[in-house]
Amino acid sequence: MALTGELFIASKRVARDAGFRAVAAATGSEIEPSFSTATLEDVDAACAAAEAAFLPYSSLSREERAKFLEAIAEEIEALGDELIERAMQESGLPQARLQGERGRTAGQLRLFAKELRLGDYLRVRIDHAIPDRAPLPKPDLRLRMVPLGPVAVFGASNFPLAFSTAGGDTASALAAGCPVVVKGHPAHPGTAELVASAIQRAVEKTGMPAGVFSMVAGTANELGEALVRDPRITAVGFTGSRGGGLALVRIAQSRPVPIPVYAEMSSINPVFLLPAALEARAEALGKGYVASVTMGAGQFCTNPGLVLALEGPALERFLAAASEAMLGAPAQVMLTPNIHKAYESGVSKLAGVPTVEQIAQGVEPQGPTCARGALFTMKGADFIADPSHAEEIFGATSLLVRCASVDELKKVISLLEGQLTTTLHMDDADVAIAQELLPSLERLAGRILANGWPTGVEVTDAMVHGGPFPSTSDGRSTSVGTLAIGRYLRPVSYQDLPEALLPADLRDGAGVPARVDGKPTV
Ligand SMILES: NC(=O)C1=CN([C@@H]2O[C@H](COP(=O)(O)OP(=O)(O)OC[C@H]3O[C@@H](n4cnc5c(N)ncnc54)[C@H](OP(=O)(O)O)[C@@H]3O)[C@@H](O)[C@H]2O)C=CC1
Ligand SMILES: O=C(O)CCC(=O)C(=O)O
């Protein structure tokens, strides 16, 4: 399919004179075609169409919405190699990674279709009336979750498929019954156009209201700002920088009608190497660590950017193995020239800190946007004196903090900001110390792992990909996994409504999982 560079307003292609080009990640050079820059009128039209589509779309049956999500998945798969090739060119990510991401994107849409059919996300509760209760009769009360309204989704630079046009936020918002207006990431406009065209075909094939999907694109912040400010938008999903996420939170909070922003921002995902595990397998842990740090050029918000361990010979063995692995780690192309620049500047800033020692670097980079990994260490006492070194450097770098005692390690934990993940490497003999740390780790992060590495997020019912600030702007939800649908829902209670007015899922015997008069039905 030839790329046209057009926008999608209410599932229709629209061209504009002003345009921008994508940049090939590997060379930093512009590539064809020119993509239309959306105007503020386009944002307005997309939001108006989303609002017009809201009631027709949200009142469709769960089965109809499930079929729509499945049709999007099929259409994305039908794009074939062209999608992967364009995404490789724009993002510099390797073929296998993008093929995996496409599978995850389609799988995510199908998982939400299943969620719709299951229906327990509606959280139905029925409390039957007791008309003869004394001193006052008890009314009939029935609760279910309803969709919020149109949702704005910001595509992420580091996941051109799974966190972008038809990614997790789009899938969960559409599943909830909310029309979506996507602000495409300017780093991958061709990939975004291909995926938008797949959504457009799914809209046509399943007869959805046209305004259920729009995508605007451009390179100026004012586009995203206008989208978040638009009174018809009721929630925002975002993955990107802390500065960008917080700017959108501020806009959303200063609207006459404030709205929730679910922004996934920065996380350094602390990993704890507990003494017995370190003693038993220091070398294997060192290699595993570097594999996780350098995966995808480190451009994951789950990258293990901070490791904590107790000083001693086992830690020296770990550092030797990690250094050796890092010395052989090939340099990799980064997503955009700006992200490359930000990485290089973050690494040289850290390298310039007198209390920080650089212990290894990866293989010398060759291309203009290619970066090498780097490992740093510092003493726990120095970290405690200045915890600002824990700021995220987005890329393949990580800092190991050598702690003199368990108390020092605990002090370091107490100084950390909120995280998406935290990991314990532990053996049986480490259980007591792990148990001692666990309550603080629960306060710290949204996902706690044992004996694994945080990169790679499973898309399942029990996944939490979220966490306290600043890993996200709202730690009460997740961007991955079926619980994500809850971001775009709110509860409504129906009191004494006649059966004819009750939504089908709230009638007696509707077959939806429910809590009826205090007892779960399944
Ligand atoms: N932790 C994580 O998961 C990730 C972190 N990052 C971090 O973000 C840095 C930049 O990467 P990038 O992906 O471009 O992230 P950004 O946060 O810069 O941009 C993401 C999206 O948000 C929009 N945006 C950003 N700031 C504003 C604003 N003030 N007002 C309105 N819209 C805004 C951008 O639009 P526009 O084009 O108009 O700027 C873009 O569509 C990286 O170097 C890295 O540090 C990036 C990806 C993931
Ligand atoms: O590790 C993953 O699979 C997801 C990471 C992520 O959400 C991100 O980097 O933005």
Coordinates of C-alpha atoms and ligand atoms in Angstrom, one line a residue:
M1 CA 0.0 0.0 0.0
A2 CA 1.5 3.4 -1.0
L3 CA 1.7 5.8 1.8
T4 CA -0.2 9.0 1.1
G5 CA 0.8 11.0 4.2
E6 CA -2.8 11.8 5.0
L7 CA -4.5 12.3 8.3
F8 CA -7.5 10.2 9.4
I9 CA -10.5 12.3 10.6
A10 CA -13.6 10.3 11.5
S11 CA -12.0 7.3 9.7
K12 CA -11.7 9.3 6.4
R13 CA -8.4 10.3 4.8
V14 CA -7.7 14.1 4.8
A15 CA -4.7 15.9 3.2
R16 CA -3.1 19.2 4.2
D17 CA -0.6 21.4 2.4
A18 CA 1.9 21.8 5.2
G19 CA 3.8 18.7 6.0
F20 CA 6.7 17.0 7.7
R21 CA 8.9 14.0 6.9
A22 CA 9.9 11.0 8.9
V23 CA 13.6 10.5 9.6
A24 CA 15.3 7.2 9.0
A25 CA 16.6 6.2 12.4
A26 CA 19.8 4.7 11.2
T27 CA 21.0 7.6 9.0
G28 CA 19.2 10.6 10.5
S29 CA 18.1 11.5 6.9
E30 CA 14.5 12.4 5.9
I31 CA 12.5 9.9 4.0
E32 CA 9.4 10.0 1.7
P33 CA 6.6 10.8 1.6
S34 CA 5.6 14.1 3.2
F35 CA 3.0 13.7 6.0
S36 CA 0.2 16.2 6.4
T37 CA 0.5 18.4 9.5
A38 CA -2.9 18.6 11.2
T39 CA -4.4 22.0 11.9
L40 CA -6.2 23.0 15.1
E41 CA -9.4 22.7 13.0
D42 CA -8.5 19.1 12.3
V43 CA -8.2 18.4 16.1
D44 CA -11.6 20.1 16.5
A45 CA -13.2 18.0 13.8
A46 CA -11.7 14.8 15.2
C47 CA -13.0 15.6 18.7
A48 CA -16.5 16.6 17.3
A49 CA -16.6 13.3 15.4
A50 CA -15.6 11.3 18.4
E51 CA -18.3 13.0 20.5
A52 CA -20.9 12.3 17.8
A53 CA -19.8 8.6 17.8
F54 CA -19.8 8.2 21.5
L55 CA -23.4 7.3 22.2
P56 CA -23.9 5.1 19.1
Y57 CA -20.6 3.3 19.7
S58 CA -20.9 2.9 23.5
S59 CA -24.4 1.5 23.2
L60 CA -23.3 -1.3 20.8
S61 CA -23.3 -4.8 22.4
R62 CA -20.2 -6.1 23.9
E63 CA -20.1 -8.7 21.1
E64 CA -20.2 -6.1 18.4
R65 CA -17.3 -4.2 20.0
A66 CA -15.3 -7.5 20.4
K67 CA -15.7 -8.2 16.7
F68 CA -14.5 -4.7 15.9
L69 CA -11.3 -5.2 17.9
E70 CA -10.7 -8.6 16.3
A71 CA -11.2 -7.0 12.8
I72 CA -8.5 -4.4 13.7
A73 CA -6.1 -7.2 14.7
E74 CA -6.8 -9.1 11.4
E75 CA -6.3 -5.9 9.3
I76 CA -3.0 -5.2 11.1
E77 CA -1.8 -8.7 10.4
A78 CA -2.9 -8.4 6.8
L79 CA -0.6 -5.4 6.3
G80 CA 2.2 -8.0 6.1
D81 CA 5.9 -7.2 5.7
E82 CA 5.3 -3.6 4.5
L83 CA 4.4 -2.6 8.1
I84 CA 7.5 -4.2 9.5
E85 CA 9.7 -2.7 6.9
R86 CA 8.4 0.8 7.4
A87 CA 8.6 0.5 11.2
M88 CA 12.2 -0.8 10.9
Q89 CA 13.2 2.1 8.8
E90 CA 11.5 4.7 11.0
S91 CA 12.5 3.3 14.4
G92 CA 15.7 1.5 13.7
L93 CA 14.3 -1.4 15.7
P94 CA 15.2 -4.9 14.4
Q95 CA 12.8 -7.1 12.4
A96 CA 12.3 -9.8 15.0
R97 CA 11.5 -7.2 17.7
L98 CA 8.9 -5.5 15.4
Q99 CA 7.4 -8.8 14.4
G100 CA 7.1 -9.7 18.1
E101 CA 5.5 -6.3 18.7
R102 CA 3.0 -6.8 15.9
G103 CA 2.0 -10.1 17.5
R104 CA 1.7 -8.4 20.9
T105 CA -0.5 -5.6 19.4
A106 CA -2.9 -8.1 17.6
G107 CA -2.9 -10.3 20.7
Q108 CA -3.7 -7.3 22.9
L109 CA -6.7 -6.4 20.8
R110 CA -7.9 -10.0 20.9
L111 CA -7.4 -10.2 24.6
F112 CA -9.7 -7.1 25.0
A113 CA -12.3 -8.8 22.8
K114 CA -12.2 -11.7 25.2
E115 CA -12.5 -9.3 28.1
L116 CA -15.6 -7.8 26.6
R117 CA -17.2 -11.3 26.1
L118 CA -16.4 -12.3 29.7
G119 CA -18.0 -9.1 31.0
D120 CA -16.6 -9.1 34.5
Y121 CA -14.9 -5.7 33.8
L122 CA -18.5 -4.3 34.2
R123 CA -18.2 -5.1 37.9
V124 CA -21.9 -5.7 38.1
R125 CA -23.4 -5.6 41.6
I126 CA -27.1 -6.1 42.2
D127 CA -28.7 -5.5 45.6
H128 CA -32.4 -6.5 45.4
A129 CA -35.0 -4.3 47.0
I130 CA -36.4 -5.2 50.4
P131 CA -39.7 -3.3 50.3
D132 CA -40.8 -4.4 53.8
R133 CA -37.5 -3.6 55.6
A134 CA -38.1 -1.6 58.8
P135 CA -37.9 1.2 59.5
L136 CA -37.4 2.1 55.8
P137 CA -37.7 0.0 52.7
K138 CA -34.5 -0.9 50.9
P139 CA -34.4 0.2 47.3
D140 CA -33.3 -1.9 44.3
L141 CA -29.7 -0.9 43.4
R142 CA -27.7 -2.1 40.4
L143 CA -24.2 -1.0 39.5
R144 CA -22.1 -1.3 36.3
M145 CA -19.2 0.5 34.8
V146 CA -19.8 2.8 31.9
P147 CA -17.4 4.4 29.4
L148 CA -16.1 7.9 30.0
G149 CA -16.3 9.4 26.5
P150 CA -13.8 10.3 23.8
V151 CA -10.2 9.4 24.7
A152 CA -6.9 11.0 23.4
V153 CA -4.0 8.6 22.9
F154 CA -0.4 9.7 22.4
G155 CA 1.7 7.2 20.4
A156 CA 5.0 6.3 22.0
S157 CA 8.3 6.6 20.1
N158 CA 9.7 3.4 21.6
F159 CA 6.8 1.1 20.7
P160 CA 5.6 2.1 17.2
L161 CA 3.0 -0.7 17.3
A162 CA 2.2 -2.0 20.8
F163 CA 2.0 1.5 22.5
S164 CA 1.0 3.6 19.5
T165 CA -1.9 3.9 17.0
A166 CA -3.6 0.6 17.8
G167 CA -1.6 -0.1 21.0
G168 CA -2.7 -0.8 24.5
D169 CA -4.4 2.5 25.3
T170 CA -6.4 2.5 22.0
A171 CA -7.4 -1.2 22.5
S172 CA -8.5 -0.6 26.1
A173 CA -10.4 2.6 25.3
L174 CA -12.2 1.1 22.3
A175 CA -13.0 -2.0 24.4
A176 CA -14.4 0.3 27.2
G177 CA -16.7 1.9 24.6
C178 CA -14.8 5.1 24.1
P179 CA -14.0 6.6 20.7
V180 CA -10.3 7.4 20.2
V181 CA -8.4 10.3 18.8
V182 CA -4.7 9.4 18.3
K183 CA -1.9 12.0 18.3
G184 CA 0.6 10.0 16.2
H185 CA 4.3 10.2 17.2
P186 CA 6.3 12.2 14.6
A187 CA 9.1 9.6 14.8
H188 CA 7.0 7.0 12.9
P189 CA 4.3 8.6 10.8
G190 CA 4.4 6.0 8.0
T191 CA 3.9 3.1 10.5
A192 CA 1.1 5.1 12.1
E193 CA -0.6 5.7 8.7
L194 CA -0.5 2.0 7.9
V195 CA -2.0 1.0 11.3
A196 CA -4.6 3.8 11.0
S197 CA -5.6 2.4 7.5
A198 CA -6.1 -1.0 9.1
I199 CA -8.4 0.5 11.8
Q200 CA -10.2 2.4 9.0
R201 CA -10.9 -0.8 7.1
A202 CA -12.1 -2.5 10.3
V203 CA -14.5 0.4 11.0
E204 CA -15.9 -0.1 7.5
K205 CA -16.1 -3.9 7.6
T206 CA -17.8 -4.0 11.0
G207 CA -20.1 -0.9 10.4
M208 CA -18.8 1.2 13.3
P209 CA -19.6 4.9 13.6
A210 CA -16.9 6.7 11.6
G211 CA -16.0 9.0 14.5
V212 CA -14.9 6.1 16.6
F213 CA -11.3 6.6 15.3
S214 CA -9.2 9.6 14.2
M215 CA -5.5 10.2 14.0
V216 CA -3.9 13.6 13.8
A217 CA -0.2 14.1 13.2
G218 CA 2.4 16.9 13.3
T219 CA 5.5 18.0 15.0
A220 CA 4.3 20.9 17.2
N221 CA 3.3 20.6 20.8
E222 CA 0.3 22.7 20.2
L223 CA -1.5 19.8 18.5
G224 CA -1.3 17.6 21.6
E225 CA -2.1 20.5 23.8
A226 CA -5.2 21.4 21.9
L227 CA -6.3 17.8 22.0
V228 CA -6.0 17.5 25.8
R229 CA -7.7 20.9 26.2
D230 CA -10.7 20.0 24.0
P231 CA -13.8 19.8 26.2
R232 CA -15.0 16.7 24.4
I233 CA -12.0 14.7 25.4
T234 CA -12.6 12.8 28.7
A235 CA -9.3 11.0 29.4
V236 CA -5.7 10.8 28.0
G237 CA -3.3 7.9 27.6
F238 CA 0.4 8.8 27.1
T239 CA 3.8 7.1 27.1
G240 CA 6.9 9.2 26.8
S241 CA 9.0 11.7 28.7
R242 CA 8.4 13.1 32.2
G243 CA 8.4 16.6 30.8
G244 CA 5.8 15.8 28.1
G245 CA 3.6 13.7 30.5
L246 CA 3.6 16.4 33.1
A247 CA 2.8 19.2 30.6
L248 CA -0.3 17.2 29.6
V249 CA -1.2 16.6 33.2
R250 CA -1.0 20.3 33.9
I251 CA -3.2 21.1 30.9
A252 CA -5.8 18.5 31.9
Q253 CA -5.9 19.8 35.5
S254 CA -6.3 23.4 34.4
R255 CA -9.3 22.8 32.1
P256 CA -12.7 24.1 33.3
V257 CA -13.5 20.4 33.5
P258 CA -10.3 18.5 34.6
I259 CA -9.8 15.0 33.2
P260 CA -7.5 12.1 34.1
V261 CA -4.2 11.7 32.3
Y262 CA -2.6 8.2 32.4
A263 CA 1.0 9.1 31.6
E264 CA 3.7 6.5 31.7
M265 CA 6.9 8.4 32.1
S266 CA 10.3 7.6 33.8
S267 CA 11.4 4.6 35.7
I268 CA 14.8 3.1 36.5
N269 CA 13.5 -0.3 37.8
P270 CA 15.8 -1.0 40.7
V271 CA 17.2 -4.6 40.9
F272 CA 18.4 -6.1 44.2
L273 CA 21.1 -8.7 44.1
L274 CA 20.6 -10.4 47.5
P275 CA 23.7 -12.1 49.1
A276 CA 23.1 -15.8 48.6
A277 CA 21.9 -15.4 45.0
L278 CA 24.9 -13.2 44.2
E279 CA 27.3 -15.7 45.8
A280 CA 25.7 -18.7 43.9
R281 CA 25.6 -17.2 40.4
A282 CA 27.4 -13.8 40.2
E283 CA 28.7 -14.5 36.7
A284 CA 25.3 -15.6 35.2
L285 CA 23.7 -12.6 36.8
G286 CA 26.3 -10.2 35.4
K287 CA 25.6 -11.5 31.9
G288 CA 21.8 -11.5 32.3
Y289 CA 22.0 -7.9 33.6
V290 CA 23.8 -6.6 30.5
A291 CA 21.5 -8.5 28.2
S292 CA 18.6 -6.7 29.8
V293 CA 20.3 -3.3 29.9
T294 CA 21.2 -3.4 26.2
M295 CA 18.0 -5.0 24.9
G296 CA 16.5 -2.7 22.2
A297 CA 19.3 -0.2 22.8
G298 CA 17.9 0.1 26.3
Q299 CA 14.9 2.0 25.1
F300 CA 12.4 0.4 27.4
C301 CA 10.8 2.1 30.4
T302 CA 11.4 -1.3 32.1
N303 CA 15.2 -1.1 31.6
P304 CA 17.1 -2.0 34.8
G305 CA 18.8 1.4 35.3
L306 CA 19.7 0.9 38.9
V307 CA 21.2 -2.2 40.7
L308 CA 21.8 -2.4 44.4
A309 CA 24.0 -5.0 46.2
L310 CA 26.2 -5.4 49.2
E311 CA 30.0 -4.9 48.8
G312 CA 32.1 -8.1 48.8
P313 CA 33.9 -10.6 46.6
A314 CA 30.7 -11.9 45.0
L315 CA 29.8 -8.4 43.8
E316 CA 33.3 -8.1 42.3
R317 CA 32.7 -11.3 40.4
F318 CA 29.3 -9.9 39.2
L319 CA 30.9 -6.6 38.1
A320 CA 33.7 -8.5 36.2
A321 CA 31.2 -10.6 34.3
A322 CA 28.9 -7.6 33.6
S323 CA 31.9 -5.5 32.4
E324 CA 33.1 -8.3 30.1
A325 CA 29.6 -8.6 28.6
M326 CA 29.2 -4.9 28.1
L327 CA 32.7 -4.6 26.4
G328 CA 31.4 -7.0 23.8
A329 CA 27.9 -5.5 23.4
P330 CA 27.4 -4.0 19.9
A331 CA 26.4 -0.4 19.5
Q332 CA 22.8 0.0 18.4
V333 CA 20.8 2.5 16.4
M334 CA 18.5 4.7 18.7
L335 CA 14.9 5.7 17.8
T336 CA 15.4 9.3 16.9
P337 CA 18.3 11.8 16.7
N338 CA 16.9 13.6 19.7
I339 CA 16.7 10.5 21.8
H340 CA 20.3 9.7 20.8
K341 CA 21.4 13.2 21.8
A342 CA 19.6 13.0 25.1
Y343 CA 21.2 9.6 25.8
E344 CA 24.7 10.8 25.0
S345 CA 24.3 13.9 27.2
G346 CA 22.9 11.8 30.1
V347 CA 25.8 9.4 29.9
S348 CA 28.5 12.1 29.8
K349 CA 26.8 14.0 32.6
L350 CA 26.9 10.8 34.8
A351 CA 30.5 10.0 33.8
G352 CA 31.5 13.5 34.9
V353 CA 30.2 13.0 38.5
P354 CA 33.3 12.7 40.8
T355 CA 31.7 10.0 43.0
V356 CA 30.6 7.9 40.0
E357 CA 33.0 5.5 38.2
Q358 CA 32.4 4.2 34.7
I359 CA 33.4 0.6 34.6
A360 CA 32.6 -0.5 31.1
Q361 CA 31.4 0.7 27.7
G362 CA 30.1 -1.2 24.7
V363 CA 31.6 -1.4 21.3
E364 CA 32.4 1.9 19.6
P365 CA 29.4 3.2 17.6
Q366 CA 29.6 3.6 13.8
G367 CA 26.5 5.5 12.6
P368 CA 25.3 9.0 13.5
T369 CA 22.4 7.8 15.7
C370 CA 24.2 4.7 17.1
A371 CA 24.9 4.5 20.8
R372 CA 27.0 2.2 23.0
G373 CA 26.0 0.9 26.4
A374 CA 27.7 2.0 29.6
L375 CA 27.9 0.7 33.2
F376 CA 28.6 2.9 36.2
T377 CA 29.1 2.2 39.9
M378 CA 29.0 4.4 43.0
K379 CA 29.1 3.9 46.8
G380 CA 25.8 3.7 48.7
A381 CA 26.9 6.6 51.0
D382 CA 27.5 8.8 48.0
F383 CA 24.2 8.0 46.5
I384 CA 22.5 8.8 49.8
A385 CA 24.3 12.2 49.8
D386 CA 22.9 12.9 46.3
P387 CA 20.1 10.6 45.0
S388 CA 19.7 12.7 41.8
H389 CA 22.0 10.3 40.0
A390 CA 19.0 8.0 39.9
E391 CA 17.3 10.1 37.2
E392 CA 16.4 8.0 34.1
I393 CA 18.9 8.0 31.3
F394 CA 16.8 6.6 28.4
G395 CA 19.1 4.0 26.7
A396 CA 21.5 1.2 27.4
T397 CA 23.1 2.4 30.6
S398 CA 22.8 1.4 34.2
L399 CA 24.2 2.4 37.6
L400 CA 25.2 -0.1 40.3
V401 CA 25.2 1.1 43.9
R402 CA 27.5 -0.7 46.3
C403 CA 26.0 -0.7 49.7
A404 CA 28.1 -1.2 52.9
S405 CA 25.2 -2.8 54.9
V406 CA 21.5 -3.8 54.7
D407 CA 20.7 -0.6 56.6
E408 CA 22.4 1.5 53.9
L409 CA 20.5 -0.5 51.2
K410 CA 17.2 0.3 53.0
K411 CA 18.2 4.0 53.2
V412 CA 18.8 4.0 49.4
I413 CA 15.4 2.4 48.8
S414 CA 13.7 5.1 50.9
L415 CA 15.2 7.7 48.6
L416 CA 13.9 6.3 45.4
E417 CA 11.0 7.7 43.4
G418 CA 8.1 5.5 42.2
Q419 CA 8.9 2.8 39.8
L420 CA 7.2 0.5 37.2
T421 CA 9.1 -2.5 38.5
T422 CA 11.5 -3.7 41.1
T423 CA 13.4 -7.0 41.1
L424 CA 14.8 -9.3 43.7
H425 CA 17.5 -11.9 42.7
M426 CA 17.3 -14.3 45.6
D427 CA 17.9 -17.8 46.9
D428 CA 16.3 -19.6 49.8
A429 CA 18.8 -18.2 52.2
D430 CA 17.8 -14.7 51.1
V431 CA 14.1 -15.1 52.0
A432 CA 14.4 -13.3 55.4
I433 CA 16.0 -10.2 54.0
A434 CA 13.6 -10.3 51.0
Q435 CA 10.6 -10.4 53.4
E436 CA 12.0 -7.4 55.3
L437 CA 12.3 -5.4 52.0
L438 CA 9.0 -6.5 50.5
P439 CA 6.7 -3.9 52.2
S440 CA 8.9 -1.0 50.9
L441 CA 9.0 -2.6 47.5
E442 CA 5.2 -2.7 47.3
R443 CA 5.2 1.0 48.1
L444 CA 7.8 1.6 45.5
A445 CA 6.6 -0.2 42.4
G446 CA 3.7 -1.6 40.3
R447 CA 5.4 -5.0 39.6
I448 CA 7.8 -7.0 41.8
L449 CA 9.8 -9.7 40.1
A450 CA 11.9 -12.5 41.6
N451 CA 14.9 -14.0 39.7
G452 CA 14.1 -12.4 36.3
W453 CA 14.8 -9.1 34.5
P454 CA 12.1 -6.4 34.1
T455 CA 12.3 -5.8 30.4
G456 CA 9.5 -7.6 28.5
V457 CA 6.0 -7.2 29.7
E458 CA 3.6 -10.1 29.4
V459 CA 0.1 -9.1 28.2
T460 CA -2.2 -10.9 30.7
D461 CA -5.0 -10.4 33.2
A462 CA -2.6 -10.2 36.1
M463 CA -0.1 -7.8 34.6
V464 CA 0.5 -4.4 36.2
H465 CA 2.5 -2.0 34.0
G466 CA 2.1 1.1 36.1
G467 CA 3.4 2.4 39.4
P468 CA 3.7 5.4 41.7
F469 CA 4.8 8.8 40.4
P470 CA 6.9 9.5 38.4
S471 CA 6.8 6.1 36.7
T472 CA 3.2 7.1 36.0
S473 CA 1.1 10.1 36.7
D474 CA -1.6 7.9 38.3
G475 CA -0.4 4.7 40.0
R476 CA -3.9 3.3 40.4
S477 CA -4.0 1.7 37.0
T478 CA -2.0 -0.2 34.4
S479 CA -1.3 0.4 30.7
V480 CA -0.8 -3.3 29.9
G481 CA -3.2 -6.2 30.8
T482 CA -6.9 -6.4 30.9
L483 CA -7.2 -4.2 34.0
A484 CA -6.3 -1.2 31.7
I485 CA -9.9 -1.1 30.6
G486 CA -10.8 0.4 34.0
R487 CA -8.9 3.7 33.0
Y488 CA -11.7 4.6 30.7
L489 CA -14.7 3.6 32.8
R490 CA -16.7 5.0 35.7
P491 CA -19.4 3.4 37.9
V492 CA -23.1 4.2 37.6
S493 CA -25.7 3.0 40.1
Y494 CA -29.3 2.5 38.9
Q495 CA -31.8 2.8 41.7
D496 CA -35.3 1.4 41.4
L497 CA -35.3 1.6 37.6
P498 CA -38.0 -0.4 35.9
E499 CA -36.7 -3.5 34.0
A500 CA -37.5 -1.9 30.7
L501 CA -35.0 0.9 31.4
L502 CA -32.3 -1.3 32.8
P503 CA -29.2 -2.0 30.7
A504 CA -29.4 -5.7 29.5
D505 CA -26.3 -6.6 31.6
L506 CA -28.0 -5.5 34.8
R507 CA -31.2 -7.5 34.4
D508 CA -31.8 -10.6 36.6
G509 CA -30.3 -13.7 35.0
A510 CA -28.3 -11.6 32.4
G511 CA -25.4 -14.2 32.7
V512 CA -22.7 -11.5 33.4
P513 CA -20.4 -12.3 36.4
A514 CA -21.9 -10.3 39.2
R515 CA -22.2 -9.9 43.0
V516 CA -25.8 -10.4 43.8
D517 CA -27.1 -9.6 47.3
G518 CA -23.5 -9.8 48.5
K519 CA -22.6 -13.1 46.9
P520 CA -20.5 -13.7 43.7
T521 CA -22.5 -15.5 41.0
V522 CA -19.4 -17.3 39.6
Ligands
LIG1 N1 10.0 6.0 30.1 C1 9.5 5.8 28.9 O1 8.7 4.9 28.7 C2 9.9 6.6 27.7 C3 10.6 7.7 27.9 N2 10.9 8.5 26.9 C4 11.7 9.7 27.1 O2 11.3 10.8 26.3 C5 12.3 11.4 25.6 C6 11.8 11.9 24.3 O3 11.1 10.9 23.6 P1 9.7 11.0 23.0 O4 9.2 9.7 22.8 O5 9.7 11.9 21.8 O6 8.8 11.6 24.2 P2 8.1 13.0 24.3 O7 7.5 13.0 25.7 O8 8.9 14.1 24.0 O9 6.9 13.0 23.2 C7 5.9 12.0 23.3 C8 4.6 12.6 22.6 O10 4.1 13.6 23.5 C9 4.0 14.9 22.8 N3 4.4 15.9 23.7 C10 5.6 16.0 24.3 N4 5.7 17.1 25.1 C11 4.5 17.8 24.9 C12 3.9 19.0 25.3 N5 4.6 19.8 26.2 N6 2.7 19.4 24.9 C13 2.0 18.6 24.0 N7 2.5 17.4 23.6 C14 3.7 17.0 24.0 C15 4.9 14.7 21.6 O11 4.5 15.5 20.6 P3 5.4 16.6 19.8 O12 5.8 15.8 18.6 O13 4.5 17.7 19.5 O14 6.6 16.9 20.7 C16 4.8 13.2 21.3 O15 3.7 13.0 20.5 C17 13.4 10.3 25.5 O16 14.7 10.7 25.3 C18 13.2 9.6 26.8 O17 13.9 10.2 27.8 C19 10.5 8.2 25.6 C20 9.8 7.1 25.4 C21 9.4 6.2 26.4
LIG2 O1 9.1 -3.8 28.4 C1 8.0 -3.8 27.8 O2 7.6 -4.7 27.1 C2 7.2 -2.5 27.8 C3 8.1 -1.3 28.1 C4 7.3 -0.1 28.0 O3 6.2 0.0 28.3 C5 8.1 1.1 27.5 O4 9.3 1.0 27.3 O5 7.4 2.2 27.3

